[in-house]
Amino acid sequence: MTDPDRSAHQQAGAADAVLTLRDTPPDAPPAAETGRATGTAPPAPLNGRPHDGPGGLTLGLDIGGTLVKSALVAPDGTVRHESRCPARPEDGPDAVLRTVLDHAAETLAVARAAGADVRAAGIASCGLVDEDTGTVMFAATFGWRDLPLRRLASERLGLPVALGHDVRSGGVAEARLGAGRGHRVVLFVPVGTGVGGALLLDGKPYPGGHWRSAEVGHVVTRPGGEACPCGQRGCLDTIAGGVAVVRRYNERRGTRPQVSGAEEVARRAAAGDPAAARVWAEAADAMAQTLLTAITLFDPAVLVLGGGLSQAGEQLRAPLRRGLEERAAFQALPDLVFAQLGERAGRIGAGLLAWDLLPALEGART
């Protein structure tokens, strides 16, 4: 749904880490991580019994640009265990695939050794994902093309597997368990390296006819503007994505030191740096213009802001709300809220997609 490189999360260079939780609700803050600085750390043992309950568990995987993250997810979305390892895209496409499958198999083995009934797996991948065929059509970060990831994972794990896109999977978790809970139509907009989008109807992702729905970041907001890697000019990503915010500030900073992250631009804007304030205001204004288009088309009840730039809080939401209010005519503006599940949403959503597989499979066996 987003461009294939957008999911390169901001944990570049993070240590291999293992995170183990017991009976953790999906909106609880993560526990402290432990791990080692180099090498691949296997998943830690589950603390005590897995407490998988009568419904068992599913395995949710989130494949991001720098990390592969997993969770064991109960039917109600409660997380029983989490782990992660580096994706290391620099090692090449085949090595990344081996890393993903090995990590999934190791996590599954740990769960089964603790007596857990893991019934299915879900994978949330960056890139362009065809969920019908279970194929990652293109992921520039890893060099994947036409990769039958669902089939390969199912063969390795011996489980039914659901394959979804990372932003849509995160949207599923937010719609069912997080900030969008209780609303029929949810627009999930993570703002990080770029601007993503996912439309959720009754808690289910609406991918569109070609798996490209709600491409918020690639709405042309400034016709004839800067070139976007997607091939268009003036996309929202070229103005409001984190990479664009940094680039645009560094071009205008005058004598101030360069920045490497959009969060620093936000801090400088709040401190009164005129160049930072101008870049930030332009980004918020472009987002408001684009999101009003999305509101006109989709009429969401709630718009959930996620991603790293959402950590700016009211510094982002206040000008965005003003921009929407100034532009709105007949549109009913949705609630504008912040995501609750953070970077955990993708793997939790993948686990929920795995649960969605089981009723149809069980019906086919009866």
Coordinates of C-alpha atoms in Angstrom, one line a residue:
M1 CA 0.0 0.0 0.0
T2 CA 2.8 2.4 0.7
D3 CA 5.8 2.6 -1.5
P4 CA 8.1 -0.4 -1.0
D5 CA 10.8 1.5 0.9
R6 CA 8.5 3.3 3.3
S7 CA 8.5 0.6 5.9
A8 CA 12.2 0.9 6.7
H9 CA 11.6 1.6 10.4
Q10 CA 13.7 3.9 12.4
Q11 CA 15.5 1.2 14.4
A12 CA 18.4 1.0 11.9
G13 CA 21.4 -0.3 13.7
A14 CA 19.3 -1.6 16.7
A15 CA 20.7 -4.5 18.6
D16 CA 19.3 -7.9 18.1
A17 CA 16.7 -8.1 20.8
V18 CA 14.3 -10.4 22.5
L19 CA 11.1 -9.3 24.2
T20 CA 9.1 -11.7 26.3
L21 CA 5.7 -10.8 27.7
R22 CA 3.1 -12.6 29.7
D23 CA -0.6 -11.9 29.2
T24 CA 0.0 -8.5 27.8
P25 CA -2.9 -6.5 26.4
P26 CA -2.2 -5.1 23.0
D27 CA -2.2 -1.5 24.1
A28 CA 0.2 -2.1 27.0
P29 CA 3.7 -0.5 26.7
P30 CA 6.4 -3.0 25.7
A31 CA 8.6 -4.5 28.4
A32 CA 12.3 -3.7 28.5
E33 CA 14.3 -5.4 25.7
T34 CA 17.3 -7.5 26.2
G35 CA 19.6 -8.8 23.6
R36 CA 23.1 -8.8 22.2
A37 CA 24.8 -6.3 19.9
T38 CA 25.8 -8.7 17.1
G39 CA 24.6 -12.0 15.7
T40 CA 21.1 -13.4 15.7
A41 CA 19.6 -13.9 19.1
P42 CA 17.1 -16.8 19.2
P43 CA 13.7 -16.1 20.8
A44 CA 13.8 -16.3 24.5
P45 CA 11.8 -19.0 26.3
L46 CA 8.2 -18.2 27.2
N47 CA 7.9 -17.2 30.8
G48 CA 6.2 -20.2 32.4
R49 CA 3.2 -21.7 30.7
P50 CA 2.0 -20.0 27.5
H51 CA -1.5 -19.5 28.8
D52 CA -2.8 -19.9 25.3
G53 CA -6.4 -20.6 26.6
P54 CA -9.0 -22.6 24.8
G55 CA -8.6 -20.9 21.5
G56 CA -4.8 -21.4 21.1
L57 CA -2.5 -18.8 19.6
T58 CA -1.4 -17.5 16.2
L59 CA 2.0 -16.3 15.2
G60 CA 2.2 -12.8 13.8
L61 CA 5.2 -11.6 11.9
D62 CA 6.0 -8.0 10.9
I63 CA 8.8 -7.7 8.2
G64 CA 10.1 -4.2 8.2
G65 CA 13.0 -2.6 6.5
T66 CA 15.4 -3.2 9.4
L67 CA 13.7 -5.7 11.8
V68 CA 11.7 -8.8 11.7
K69 CA 9.3 -8.8 14.7
S70 CA 7.0 -11.5 15.9
A71 CA 4.3 -12.0 18.4
L72 CA 2.1 -14.9 19.7
V73 CA -1.4 -13.5 19.7
A74 CA -4.5 -14.9 21.5
P75 CA -8.0 -14.6 19.9
D76 CA -8.7 -11.4 21.9
G77 CA -5.5 -9.8 20.7
T78 CA -3.6 -10.3 23.9
V79 CA 0.1 -10.8 23.2
R80 CA 1.8 -13.8 25.0
H81 CA 5.3 -13.5 23.6
E82 CA 7.3 -11.2 21.4
S83 CA 10.7 -11.4 19.8
R84 CA 12.7 -9.7 17.0
C85 CA 15.8 -10.0 14.9
P86 CA 17.5 -7.8 12.3
A87 CA 16.4 -8.2 8.7
R88 CA 19.8 -7.2 7.3
P89 CA 18.7 -6.3 3.8
E90 CA 22.4 -5.7 2.8
D91 CA 22.8 -9.5 2.8
G92 CA 20.6 -9.9 -0.2
P93 CA 17.0 -11.1 -1.0
D94 CA 17.6 -14.8 -0.4
A95 CA 19.3 -14.2 3.0
V96 CA 16.5 -12.0 4.2
L97 CA 14.0 -14.7 3.2
R98 CA 16.0 -17.3 5.2
T99 CA 16.1 -14.9 8.2
V100 CA 12.3 -14.4 8.1
L101 CA 11.6 -18.1 7.8
D102 CA 14.2 -19.1 10.4
H103 CA 12.9 -16.6 12.9
A104 CA 9.3 -17.8 12.4
A105 CA 10.3 -21.4 12.8
E106 CA 12.4 -20.7 16.0
T107 CA 9.5 -18.7 17.6
L108 CA 7.1 -21.5 16.7
A109 CA 9.4 -24.1 18.2
V110 CA 9.8 -22.1 21.5
A111 CA 6.0 -21.8 21.7
R112 CA 5.4 -25.5 21.1
A113 CA 8.1 -26.5 23.6
A114 CA 6.1 -24.5 26.2
G115 CA 2.9 -26.4 25.3
A116 CA 1.3 -23.7 23.2
D117 CA -1.2 -24.6 20.5
V118 CA -0.2 -22.4 17.6
R119 CA -2.9 -22.7 15.0
A120 CA -1.9 -20.4 12.1
A121 CA 0.5 -17.7 11.2
G122 CA 0.1 -14.2 9.7
I123 CA 2.8 -12.2 7.9
A124 CA 2.8 -8.4 7.5
S125 CA 5.3 -7.4 4.8
C126 CA 6.5 -4.1 3.4
G127 CA 6.4 -3.6 -0.3
L128 CA 3.6 -4.3 -2.8
V129 CA 1.6 -7.3 -1.6
D130 CA -1.0 -9.3 -3.4
E131 CA -3.0 -10.9 -0.6
D132 CA -5.1 -13.1 -2.8
T133 CA -2.1 -15.0 -4.3
G134 CA 0.1 -14.6 -1.2
T135 CA 2.8 -12.9 -3.2
V136 CA 5.1 -10.0 -2.4
M137 CA 5.1 -8.5 -5.8
F138 CA 7.9 -6.0 -5.1
A139 CA 9.8 -4.9 -2.1
A140 CA 12.7 -2.6 -3.0
T141 CA 14.2 -2.7 0.5
F142 CA 14.9 -6.5 0.1
G143 CA 15.1 -6.9 -3.7
W144 CA 12.1 -9.2 -3.6
R145 CA 10.0 -9.6 -6.8
D146 CA 7.1 -12.0 -7.2
L147 CA 8.0 -13.9 -4.0
P148 CA 5.4 -16.5 -3.0
L149 CA 5.9 -15.8 0.6
R150 CA 2.7 -17.3 1.9
R151 CA 3.4 -20.7 0.3
L152 CA 7.0 -20.7 1.4
A153 CA 6.1 -19.8 5.0
S154 CA 3.3 -22.4 5.1
E155 CA 5.7 -25.1 3.9
R156 CA 8.3 -24.2 6.4
L157 CA 6.0 -23.9 9.4
G158 CA 3.4 -26.5 8.5
L159 CA 0.6 -24.0 9.3
P160 CA -2.0 -22.1 7.3
V161 CA -0.6 -18.6 6.6
A162 CA -2.2 -15.2 5.9
L163 CA -0.1 -12.6 4.1
G164 CA -0.9 -8.9 4.4
H165 CA 0.7 -5.6 3.9
D166 CA 2.4 -4.0 6.9
V167 CA 0.3 -0.8 6.9
R168 CA -3.0 -2.6 6.3
S169 CA -2.1 -5.1 9.1
G170 CA -1.3 -2.3 11.5
G171 CA -4.6 -0.7 10.5
V172 CA -6.4 -3.9 11.4
A173 CA -4.9 -3.9 14.9
E174 CA -5.8 -0.2 15.4
A175 CA -9.3 -0.7 14.1
R176 CA -10.1 -3.7 16.2
L177 CA -8.1 -3.1 19.4
G178 CA -6.7 0.4 19.3
A179 CA -7.7 3.9 18.5
G180 CA -10.3 3.0 15.9
R181 CA -12.1 0.5 18.1
G182 CA -15.9 0.9 18.0
H183 CA -15.9 2.6 14.6
R184 CA -17.2 1.0 11.4
V185 CA -15.0 3.1 8.9
V186 CA -11.4 3.8 10.0
L187 CA -8.7 5.6 8.0
F188 CA -5.3 4.7 9.4
V189 CA -2.5 7.1 8.4
P190 CA 1.0 6.3 9.6
V191 CA 3.4 9.2 9.1
G192 CA 7.0 8.1 9.2
T193 CA 9.6 7.9 6.4
G194 CA 6.6 8.5 4.1
V195 CA 2.9 8.8 4.5
G196 CA 1.0 5.6 4.5
G197 CA -2.7 4.8 4.5
A198 CA -5.1 1.9 5.1
L199 CA -8.9 1.9 4.9
L200 CA -10.7 -0.4 7.4
L201 CA -14.3 -1.4 7.0
D202 CA -15.8 -3.2 10.0
G203 CA -12.3 -4.0 11.1
K204 CA -11.3 -5.6 7.8
P205 CA -8.8 -4.1 5.4
Y206 CA -10.1 -2.8 2.1
P207 CA -7.2 -3.2 -0.3
G208 CA -8.9 -2.2 -3.5
G209 CA -9.0 -4.0 -6.8
H210 CA -5.2 -4.0 -7.3
W211 CA -4.0 -3.9 -3.7
R212 CA -3.3 -0.2 -3.8
S213 CA -6.2 1.5 -2.0
A214 CA -5.7 4.5 0.3
E215 CA -2.3 5.4 -1.1
V216 CA -2.4 8.7 0.8
G217 CA 1.3 9.4 0.3
H218 CA 1.0 9.3 -3.5
V219 CA -1.9 11.6 -3.9
V220 CA -0.6 14.5 -6.1
T221 CA -0.9 17.4 -3.7
R222 CA 1.3 20.0 -5.5
P223 CA 0.9 19.4 -9.3
G224 CA 4.2 19.8 -11.0
G225 CA 6.1 19.7 -7.7
E226 CA 9.1 17.7 -6.8
A227 CA 9.7 14.3 -8.3
C228 CA 8.6 11.3 -6.3
P229 CA 10.2 7.9 -6.6
C230 CA 6.8 6.5 -7.6
G231 CA 7.2 8.4 -10.9
Q232 CA 4.8 11.3 -10.2
R233 CA 5.5 14.8 -9.2
G234 CA 4.2 16.7 -6.2
C235 CA 3.0 13.6 -4.2
L236 CA 2.3 14.2 -0.5
D237 CA 5.3 12.1 0.3
T238 CA 7.6 14.8 -1.2
I239 CA 6.3 17.4 1.3
A240 CA 5.1 15.7 4.4
G241 CA 7.0 12.4 4.7
G242 CA 9.8 12.3 7.2
V243 CA 12.5 12.1 4.5
A244 CA 11.0 15.1 2.7
V245 CA 10.7 17.1 5.9
V246 CA 14.4 16.6 6.7
R247 CA 15.5 17.4 3.1
R248 CA 13.4 20.5 2.8
Y249 CA 14.6 21.8 6.2
N250 CA 18.3 21.2 5.3
E251 CA 17.8 23.1 2.1
R252 CA 16.5 26.1 4.0
R253 CA 18.3 26.0 7.3
G254 CA 20.8 28.8 6.7
T255 CA 23.6 28.7 9.1
R256 CA 22.0 26.2 11.5
P257 CA 23.4 22.6 11.6
Q258 CA 21.9 20.0 9.4
V259 CA 19.4 17.5 10.9
S260 CA 19.1 13.8 10.2
G261 CA 15.6 13.2 11.5
A262 CA 12.2 14.8 11.2
E263 CA 11.8 14.8 14.9
E264 CA 14.6 17.3 15.2
V265 CA 12.8 19.5 12.7
A266 CA 9.7 19.4 14.9
R267 CA 11.8 20.3 17.9
R268 CA 13.4 23.2 16.2
A269 CA 10.0 24.4 14.9
A270 CA 8.6 24.3 18.4
A271 CA 11.7 26.3 19.6
G272 CA 11.0 29.0 17.1
D273 CA 13.4 28.2 14.2
P274 CA 11.8 30.0 11.3
A275 CA 12.9 27.6 8.6
A276 CA 11.8 24.6 10.7
A277 CA 8.5 26.2 11.5
R278 CA 7.9 27.0 7.8
V279 CA 8.7 23.4 6.7
W280 CA 6.5 21.9 9.4
A281 CA 3.6 24.2 8.5
E282 CA 3.9 23.3 4.9
A283 CA 3.9 19.6 5.7
A284 CA 0.8 19.9 7.9
D285 CA -1.0 22.0 5.3
A286 CA -0.3 19.5 2.5
M287 CA -1.5 16.7 4.7
A288 CA -4.7 18.6 5.5
Q289 CA -5.4 19.1 1.8
T290 CA -4.7 15.5 0.9
L291 CA -6.6 14.1 3.9
L292 CA -9.7 16.1 3.0
T293 CA -9.7 14.4 -0.3
A294 CA -9.5 11.0 1.5
I295 CA -12.3 12.1 3.8
T296 CA -14.4 13.2 0.8
L297 CA -13.9 9.8 -0.9
F298 CA -14.1 7.4 2.1
D299 CA -16.1 9.3 4.8
P300 CA -14.3 7.7 7.8
A301 CA -15.7 8.0 11.2
V302 CA -12.2 8.3 12.7
L303 CA -8.8 9.1 11.3
V304 CA -6.0 7.4 13.2
L305 CA -2.5 9.1 13.0
G306 CA 0.4 6.8 13.6
G307 CA 4.1 6.5 12.7
G308 CA 7.1 8.3 14.1
L309 CA 6.0 11.8 13.3
S310 CA 2.7 11.3 15.2
Q311 CA 4.9 11.5 18.3
A312 CA 4.9 15.2 17.8
G313 CA 1.4 15.1 19.2
E314 CA -0.5 18.4 19.1
Q315 CA 2.3 20.0 17.2
L316 CA 1.0 17.9 14.3
R317 CA -2.6 17.4 15.1
A318 CA -3.5 21.0 15.8
P319 CA -2.5 22.5 12.5
L320 CA -3.8 19.5 10.7
R321 CA -7.2 19.9 12.3
R322 CA -7.2 23.7 11.5
G323 CA -6.3 22.9 7.9
L324 CA -9.2 20.4 7.6
E325 CA -11.7 22.8 9.2
E326 CA -10.7 25.7 6.9
R327 CA -11.1 23.6 3.8
A328 CA -14.2 21.5 4.7
A329 CA -17.5 22.3 3.0
F330 CA -20.1 19.5 3.1
Q331 CA -17.7 16.9 4.5
A332 CA -18.3 15.5 8.0
L333 CA -14.8 15.7 9.6
P334 CA -13.9 12.5 11.5
D335 CA -12.4 12.3 14.9
L336 CA -8.6 12.9 14.6
V337 CA -6.9 10.6 17.1
F338 CA -3.4 9.1 17.7
A339 CA -2.7 5.4 17.2
Q340 CA -2.5 3.4 20.5
L341 CA -0.5 0.3 19.5
G342 CA 2.7 2.0 18.2
E343 CA 5.2 -0.2 16.4
R344 CA 3.5 -3.3 17.7
A345 CA 0.5 -2.9 15.5
G346 CA 1.9 -4.7 12.5
R347 CA 2.7 -8.0 14.2
I348 CA -0.5 -7.9 16.3
G349 CA -2.5 -7.2 13.1
A350 CA -0.8 -10.1 11.4
G351 CA -1.8 -12.4 14.2
L352 CA -5.4 -11.2 13.9
L353 CA -5.3 -11.9 10.1
A354 CA -4.2 -15.4 10.9
W355 CA -7.2 -15.8 13.2
D356 CA -9.4 -14.7 10.3
L357 CA -8.2 -17.6 8.3
L358 CA -9.3 -20.3 10.7
P359 CA -13.2 -20.2 10.4
A360 CA -13.1 -20.8 6.7
L361 CA -10.5 -23.6 7.0
E362 CA -12.4 -25.3 9.7
G363 CA -15.7 -25.0 7.7
A364 CA -14.0 -26.6 4.7
R365 CA -13.1 -29.6 6.8
T366 CA -16.6 -30.2 8.1

